[in-house]
PDB file of C-alpha atoms in Angstrom:
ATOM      1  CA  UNK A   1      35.372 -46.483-112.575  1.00 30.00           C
ATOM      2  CA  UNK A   2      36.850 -43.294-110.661  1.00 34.00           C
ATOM      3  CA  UNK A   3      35.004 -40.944-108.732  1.00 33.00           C
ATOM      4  CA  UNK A   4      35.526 -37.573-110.421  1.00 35.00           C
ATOM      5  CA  UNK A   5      35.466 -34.652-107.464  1.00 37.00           C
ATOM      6  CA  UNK A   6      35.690 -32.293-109.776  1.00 40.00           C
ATOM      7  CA  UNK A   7      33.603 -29.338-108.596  1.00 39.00           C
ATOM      8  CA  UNK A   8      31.324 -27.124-110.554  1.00 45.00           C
ATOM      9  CA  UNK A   9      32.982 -23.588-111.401  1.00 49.00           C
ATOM     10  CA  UNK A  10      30.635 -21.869-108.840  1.00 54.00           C
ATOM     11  CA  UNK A  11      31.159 -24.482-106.233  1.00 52.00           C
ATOM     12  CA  UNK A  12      34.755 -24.313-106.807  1.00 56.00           C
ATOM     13  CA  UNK A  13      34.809 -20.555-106.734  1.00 52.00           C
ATOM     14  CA  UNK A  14      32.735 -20.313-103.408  1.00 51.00           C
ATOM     15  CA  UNK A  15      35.102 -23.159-102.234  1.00 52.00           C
ATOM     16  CA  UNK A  16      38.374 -20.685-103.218  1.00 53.00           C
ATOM     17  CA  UNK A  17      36.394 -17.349-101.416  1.00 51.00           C
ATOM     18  CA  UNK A  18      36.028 -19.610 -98.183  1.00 52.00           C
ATOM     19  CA  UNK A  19      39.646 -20.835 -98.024  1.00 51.00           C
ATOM     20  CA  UNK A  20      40.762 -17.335 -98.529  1.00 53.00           C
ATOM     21  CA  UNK A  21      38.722 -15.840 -95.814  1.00 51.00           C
ATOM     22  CA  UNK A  22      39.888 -18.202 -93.221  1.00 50.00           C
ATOM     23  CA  UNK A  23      43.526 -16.842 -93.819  1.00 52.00           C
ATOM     24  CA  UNK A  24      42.083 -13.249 -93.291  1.00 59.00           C
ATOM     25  CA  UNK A  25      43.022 -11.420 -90.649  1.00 64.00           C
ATOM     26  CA  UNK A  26      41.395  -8.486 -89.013  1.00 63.00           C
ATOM     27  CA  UNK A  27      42.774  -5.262 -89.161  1.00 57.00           C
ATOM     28  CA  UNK A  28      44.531  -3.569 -85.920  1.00 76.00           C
ATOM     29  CA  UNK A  29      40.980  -1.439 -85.250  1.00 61.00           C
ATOM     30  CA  UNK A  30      37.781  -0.909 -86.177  1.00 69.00           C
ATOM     31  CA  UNK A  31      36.547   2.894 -85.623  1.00 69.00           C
ATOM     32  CA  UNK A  32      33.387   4.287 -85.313  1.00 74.00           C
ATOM     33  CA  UNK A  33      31.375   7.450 -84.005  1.00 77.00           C
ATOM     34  CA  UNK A  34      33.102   7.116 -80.624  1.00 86.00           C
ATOM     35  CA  UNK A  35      34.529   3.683 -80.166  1.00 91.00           C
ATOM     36  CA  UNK A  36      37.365   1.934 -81.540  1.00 90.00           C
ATOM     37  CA  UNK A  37      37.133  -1.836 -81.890  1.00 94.00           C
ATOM     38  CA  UNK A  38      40.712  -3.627 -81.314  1.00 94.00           C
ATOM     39  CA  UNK A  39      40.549  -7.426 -82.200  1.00 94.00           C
ATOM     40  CA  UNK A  40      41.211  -9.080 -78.254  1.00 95.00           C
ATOM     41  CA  UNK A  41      44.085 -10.487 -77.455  1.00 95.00           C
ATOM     42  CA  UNK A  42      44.944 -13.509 -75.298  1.00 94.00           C
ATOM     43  CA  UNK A  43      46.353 -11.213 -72.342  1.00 94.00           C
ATOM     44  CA  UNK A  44      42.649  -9.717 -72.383  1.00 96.00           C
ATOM     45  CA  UNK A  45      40.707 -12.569 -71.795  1.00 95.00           C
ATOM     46  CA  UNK A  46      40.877 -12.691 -68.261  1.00 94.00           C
ATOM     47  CA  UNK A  47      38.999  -9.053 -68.230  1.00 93.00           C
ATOM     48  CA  UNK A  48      36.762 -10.624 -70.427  1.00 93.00           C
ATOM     49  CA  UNK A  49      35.703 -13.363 -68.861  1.00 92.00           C
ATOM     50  CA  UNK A  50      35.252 -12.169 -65.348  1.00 88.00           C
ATOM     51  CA  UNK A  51      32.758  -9.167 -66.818  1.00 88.00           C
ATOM     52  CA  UNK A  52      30.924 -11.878 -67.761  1.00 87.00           C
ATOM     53  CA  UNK A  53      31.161 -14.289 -64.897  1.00 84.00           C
ATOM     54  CA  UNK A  54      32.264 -12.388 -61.659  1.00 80.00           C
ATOM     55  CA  UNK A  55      30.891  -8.464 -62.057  1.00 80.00           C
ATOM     56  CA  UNK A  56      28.374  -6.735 -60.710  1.00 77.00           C
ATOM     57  CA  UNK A  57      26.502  -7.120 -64.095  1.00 78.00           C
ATOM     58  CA  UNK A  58      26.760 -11.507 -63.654  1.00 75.00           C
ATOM     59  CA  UNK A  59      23.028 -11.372 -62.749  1.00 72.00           C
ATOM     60  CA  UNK A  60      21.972  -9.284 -65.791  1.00 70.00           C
ATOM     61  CA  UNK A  61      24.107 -11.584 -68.530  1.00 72.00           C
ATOM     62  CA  UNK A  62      23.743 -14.697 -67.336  1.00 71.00           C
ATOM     63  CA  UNK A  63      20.533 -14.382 -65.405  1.00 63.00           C
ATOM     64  CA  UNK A  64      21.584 -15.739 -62.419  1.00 60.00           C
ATOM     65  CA  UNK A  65      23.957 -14.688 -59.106  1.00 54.00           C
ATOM     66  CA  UNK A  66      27.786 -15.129 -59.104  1.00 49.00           C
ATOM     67  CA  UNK A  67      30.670 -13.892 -57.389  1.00 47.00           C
ATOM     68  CA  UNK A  68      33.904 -14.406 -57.049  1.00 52.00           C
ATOM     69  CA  UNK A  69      33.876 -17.427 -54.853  1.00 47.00           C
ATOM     70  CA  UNK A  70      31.388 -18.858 -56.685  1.00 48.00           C
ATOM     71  CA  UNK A  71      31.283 -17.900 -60.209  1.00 54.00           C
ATOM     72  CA  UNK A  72      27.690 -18.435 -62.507  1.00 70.00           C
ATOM     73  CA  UNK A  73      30.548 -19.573 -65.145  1.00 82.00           C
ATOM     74  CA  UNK A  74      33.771 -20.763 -64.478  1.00 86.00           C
ATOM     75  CA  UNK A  75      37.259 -20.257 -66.092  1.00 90.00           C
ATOM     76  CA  UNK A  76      37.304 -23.472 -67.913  1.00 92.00           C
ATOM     77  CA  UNK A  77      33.506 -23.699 -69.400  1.00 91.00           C
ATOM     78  CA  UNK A  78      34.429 -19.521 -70.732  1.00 91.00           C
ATOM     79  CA  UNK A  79      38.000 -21.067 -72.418  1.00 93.00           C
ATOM     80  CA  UNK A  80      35.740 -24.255 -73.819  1.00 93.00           C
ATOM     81  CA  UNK A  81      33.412 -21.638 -75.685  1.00 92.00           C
ATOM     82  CA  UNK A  82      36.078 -18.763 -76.328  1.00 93.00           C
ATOM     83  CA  UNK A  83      38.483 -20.823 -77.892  1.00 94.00           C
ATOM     84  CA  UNK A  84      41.861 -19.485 -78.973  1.00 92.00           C
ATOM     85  CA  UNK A  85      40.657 -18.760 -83.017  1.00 91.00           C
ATOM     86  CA  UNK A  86      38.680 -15.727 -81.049  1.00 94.00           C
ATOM     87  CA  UNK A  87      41.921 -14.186 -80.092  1.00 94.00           C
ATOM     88  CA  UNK A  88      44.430 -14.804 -82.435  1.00 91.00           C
ATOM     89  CA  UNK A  89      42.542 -14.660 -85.757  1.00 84.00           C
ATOM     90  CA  UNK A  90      43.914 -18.303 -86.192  1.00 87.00           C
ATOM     91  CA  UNK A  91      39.987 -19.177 -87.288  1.00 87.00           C
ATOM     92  CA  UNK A  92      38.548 -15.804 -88.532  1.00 84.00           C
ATOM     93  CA  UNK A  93      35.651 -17.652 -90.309  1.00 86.00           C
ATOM     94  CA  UNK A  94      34.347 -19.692 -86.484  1.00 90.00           C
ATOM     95  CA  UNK A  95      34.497 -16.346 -84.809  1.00 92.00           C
ATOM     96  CA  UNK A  96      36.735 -13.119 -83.051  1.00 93.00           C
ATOM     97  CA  UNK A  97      36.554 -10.816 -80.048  1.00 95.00           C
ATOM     98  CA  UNK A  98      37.137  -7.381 -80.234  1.00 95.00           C
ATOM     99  CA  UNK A  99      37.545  -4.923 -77.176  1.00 95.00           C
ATOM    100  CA  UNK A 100      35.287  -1.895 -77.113  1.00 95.00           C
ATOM    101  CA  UNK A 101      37.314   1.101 -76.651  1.00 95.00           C
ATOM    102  CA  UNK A 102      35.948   4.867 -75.395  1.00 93.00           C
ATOM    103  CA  UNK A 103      37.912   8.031 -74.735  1.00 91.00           C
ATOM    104  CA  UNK A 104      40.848   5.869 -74.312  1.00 90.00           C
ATOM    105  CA  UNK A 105      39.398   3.272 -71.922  1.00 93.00           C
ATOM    106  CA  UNK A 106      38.810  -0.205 -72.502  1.00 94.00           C
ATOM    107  CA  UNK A 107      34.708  -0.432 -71.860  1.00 93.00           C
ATOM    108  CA  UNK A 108      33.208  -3.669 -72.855  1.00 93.00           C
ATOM    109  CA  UNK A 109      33.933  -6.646 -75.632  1.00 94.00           C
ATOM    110  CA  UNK A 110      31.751  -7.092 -78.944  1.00 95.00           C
ATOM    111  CA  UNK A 111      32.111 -10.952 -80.931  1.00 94.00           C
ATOM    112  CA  UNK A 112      30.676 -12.492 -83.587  1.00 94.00           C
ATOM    113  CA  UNK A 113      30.567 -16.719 -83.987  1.00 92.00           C
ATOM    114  CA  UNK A 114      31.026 -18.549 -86.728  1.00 90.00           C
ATOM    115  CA  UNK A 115      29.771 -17.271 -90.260  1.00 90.00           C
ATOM    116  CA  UNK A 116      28.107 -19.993 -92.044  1.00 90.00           C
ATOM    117  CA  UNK A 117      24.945 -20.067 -94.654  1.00 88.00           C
ATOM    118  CA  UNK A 118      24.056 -18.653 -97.775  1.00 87.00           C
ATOM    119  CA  UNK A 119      23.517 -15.463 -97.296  1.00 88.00           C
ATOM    120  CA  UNK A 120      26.330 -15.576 -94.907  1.00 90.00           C
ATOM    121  CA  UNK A 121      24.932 -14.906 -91.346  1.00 91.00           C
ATOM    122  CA  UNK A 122      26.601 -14.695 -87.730  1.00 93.00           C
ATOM    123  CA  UNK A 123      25.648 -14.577 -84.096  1.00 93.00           C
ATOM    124  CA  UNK A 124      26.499 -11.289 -82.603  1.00 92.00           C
ATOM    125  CA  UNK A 125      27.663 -11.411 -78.773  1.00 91.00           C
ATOM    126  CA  UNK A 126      28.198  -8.063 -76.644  1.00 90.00           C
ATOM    127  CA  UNK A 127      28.554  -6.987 -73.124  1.00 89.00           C
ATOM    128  CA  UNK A 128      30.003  -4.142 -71.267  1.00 88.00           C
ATOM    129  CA  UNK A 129      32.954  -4.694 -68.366  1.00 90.00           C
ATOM    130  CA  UNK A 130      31.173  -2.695 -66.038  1.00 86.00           C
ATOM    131  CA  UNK A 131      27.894  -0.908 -64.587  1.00 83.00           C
ATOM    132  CA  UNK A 132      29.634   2.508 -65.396  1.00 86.00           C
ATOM    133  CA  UNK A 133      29.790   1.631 -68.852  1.00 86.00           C
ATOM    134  CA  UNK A 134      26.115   0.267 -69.891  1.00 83.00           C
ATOM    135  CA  UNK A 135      24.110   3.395 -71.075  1.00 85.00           C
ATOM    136  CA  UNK A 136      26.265   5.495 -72.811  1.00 87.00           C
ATOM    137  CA  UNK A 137      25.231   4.451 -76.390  1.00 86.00           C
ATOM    138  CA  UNK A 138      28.797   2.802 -76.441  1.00 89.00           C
ATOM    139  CA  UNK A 139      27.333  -0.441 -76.859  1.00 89.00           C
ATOM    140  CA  UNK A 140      25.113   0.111 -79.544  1.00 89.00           C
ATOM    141  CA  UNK A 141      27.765   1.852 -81.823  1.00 92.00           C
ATOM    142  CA  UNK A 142      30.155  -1.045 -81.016  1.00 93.00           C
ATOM    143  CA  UNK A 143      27.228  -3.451 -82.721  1.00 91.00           C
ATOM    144  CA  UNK A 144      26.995  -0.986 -85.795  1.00 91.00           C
ATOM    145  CA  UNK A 145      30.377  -0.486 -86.298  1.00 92.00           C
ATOM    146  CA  UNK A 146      30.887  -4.544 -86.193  1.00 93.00           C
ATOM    147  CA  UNK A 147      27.905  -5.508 -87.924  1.00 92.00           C
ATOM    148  CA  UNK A 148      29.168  -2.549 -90.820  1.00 91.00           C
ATOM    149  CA  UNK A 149      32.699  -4.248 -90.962  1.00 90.00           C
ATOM    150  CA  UNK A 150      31.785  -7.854 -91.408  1.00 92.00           C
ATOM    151  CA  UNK A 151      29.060  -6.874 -93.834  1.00 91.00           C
ATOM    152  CA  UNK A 152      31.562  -4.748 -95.948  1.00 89.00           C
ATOM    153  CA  UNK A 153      34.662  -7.098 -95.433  1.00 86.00           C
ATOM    154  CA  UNK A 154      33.487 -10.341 -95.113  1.00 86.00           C
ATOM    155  CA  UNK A 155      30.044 -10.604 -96.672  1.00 89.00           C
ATOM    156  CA  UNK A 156      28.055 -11.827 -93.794  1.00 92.00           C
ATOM    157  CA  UNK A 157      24.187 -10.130 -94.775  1.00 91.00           C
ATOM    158  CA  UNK A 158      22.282 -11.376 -91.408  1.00 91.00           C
ATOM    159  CA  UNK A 159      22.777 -11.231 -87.921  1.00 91.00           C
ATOM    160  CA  UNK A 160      21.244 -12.332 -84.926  1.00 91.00           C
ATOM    161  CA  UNK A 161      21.347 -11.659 -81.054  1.00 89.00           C
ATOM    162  CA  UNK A 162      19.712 -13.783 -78.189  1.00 84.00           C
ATOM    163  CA  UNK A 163      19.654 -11.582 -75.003  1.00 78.00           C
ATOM    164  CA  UNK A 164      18.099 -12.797 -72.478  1.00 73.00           C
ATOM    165  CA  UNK A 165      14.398 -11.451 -72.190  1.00 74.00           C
ATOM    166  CA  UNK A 166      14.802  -9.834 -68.637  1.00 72.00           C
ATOM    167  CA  UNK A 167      17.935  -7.662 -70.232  1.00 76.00           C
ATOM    168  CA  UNK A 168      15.726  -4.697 -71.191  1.00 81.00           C
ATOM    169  CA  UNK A 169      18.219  -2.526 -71.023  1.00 81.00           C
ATOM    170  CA  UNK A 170      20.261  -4.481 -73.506  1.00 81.00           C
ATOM    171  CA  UNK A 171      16.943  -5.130 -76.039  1.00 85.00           C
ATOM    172  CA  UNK A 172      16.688  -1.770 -75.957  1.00 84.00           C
ATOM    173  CA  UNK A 173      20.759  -1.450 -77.432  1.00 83.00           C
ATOM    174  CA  UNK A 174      20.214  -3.920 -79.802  1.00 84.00           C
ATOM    175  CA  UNK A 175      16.839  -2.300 -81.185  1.00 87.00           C
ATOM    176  CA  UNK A 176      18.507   1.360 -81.296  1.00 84.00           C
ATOM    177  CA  UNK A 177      21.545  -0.697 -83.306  1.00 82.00           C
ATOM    178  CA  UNK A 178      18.963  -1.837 -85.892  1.00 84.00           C
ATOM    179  CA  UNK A 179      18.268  -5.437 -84.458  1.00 84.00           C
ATOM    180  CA  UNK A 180      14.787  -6.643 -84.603  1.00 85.00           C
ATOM    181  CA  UNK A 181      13.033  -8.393 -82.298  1.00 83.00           C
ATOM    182  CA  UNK A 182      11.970 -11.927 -83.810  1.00 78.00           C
ATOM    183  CA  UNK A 183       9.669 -14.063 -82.440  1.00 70.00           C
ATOM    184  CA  UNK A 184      11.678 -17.144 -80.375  1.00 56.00           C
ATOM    185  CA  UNK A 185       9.887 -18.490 -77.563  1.00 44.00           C
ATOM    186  CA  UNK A 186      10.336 -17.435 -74.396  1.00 46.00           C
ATOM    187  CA  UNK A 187      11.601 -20.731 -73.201  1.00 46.00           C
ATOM    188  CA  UNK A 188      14.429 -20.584 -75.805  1.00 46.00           C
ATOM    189  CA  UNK A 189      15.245 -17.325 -74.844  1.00 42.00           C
ATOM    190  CA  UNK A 190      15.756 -17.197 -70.991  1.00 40.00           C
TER     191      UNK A 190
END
């Protein structure tokens, strides 16, 4: 006899929903108090990456030293985890960078990874692009105004964060953004 695949109306409907939000694209910015979110591009992901891997905040992030000559994180293990769907919106639904814009100023980059789950849910990813630029409250008003926009566009209901425990600094953005410190073990954590 035949397989029937037919799917259950609210199978097929949730089915539909998910199809349609992979063709979604972002819009050209986000705004909020005082930042402006602008989906990244590929011509940014150079800045991106070497905030991460080869700035003076390298130690904080990743938790341990690199520099230029010897990055904590090179070029091609960044590209193998920001893959192209994060700046071009060809994936919206496994992820997408945005640039964190203040008084003009490019100032840091906010992401989210894939959303997946029922309730939706999404790991949230920040970090600023340089020492001058941690402390201003920029950071945690880049997490609002993300976590605000993929709650109201896309549905997503829970997010999460993993800093790294010696970033107090950071905990201390993510706590005055509404995050919640849950308990992980330390080991899964560092």
């Amino acid at each position: 006899l035949p397989h029937n695949n037919r799917m259950d109306g609210d199978a097929e409907n949730r089915a539909r929903h998910a199809r349609r939000l992979m063709r979604k694209k972002h819009p050209k910015f986000i705004d909020g108090d005082h930042v402006r979110l602008r989906p990244a591009t590929v011509s940014d992901k150079r800045l991106i990456y070497h905030a991460l891997a080869c700035s003076e905040l390298t130690e904080i992030l990743l938790g341990r030293p690199g520099s230029l000559q010897a990055p904590a994180l090179s070029w091609e293990q960044f590209c193998d985890d920001h893959k192209d769907h994060y700046f071009d919106d060809s994936d919206s639904m496994s992820g997408r960078e945005f640039v964190i814009e203040a008084a003009g100023r490019s100032v840091g980059q906010v992401y989210y990874n894939n959303i997946f789950g029922s309730p939706p849910r999404t790991e949230i990813d920040i970090w600023m692009f340089s020492e001058a630029n941690c402390g201003l409250g920029n950071g945690s008003v880049a997490l609002r105004c993300l976590c605000d926009y993929l709650a109201a566009d896309w549905g997503v209901r829970e997010f999460f964060i993993m800093p790294s425990c010696v970033n107090r600094r950071a905990i201390r953005a993510y706590e005055k953004a509404g995050f919640e410190r849950s308990k992980l073990s330390t080991e899964k954590n560092q």
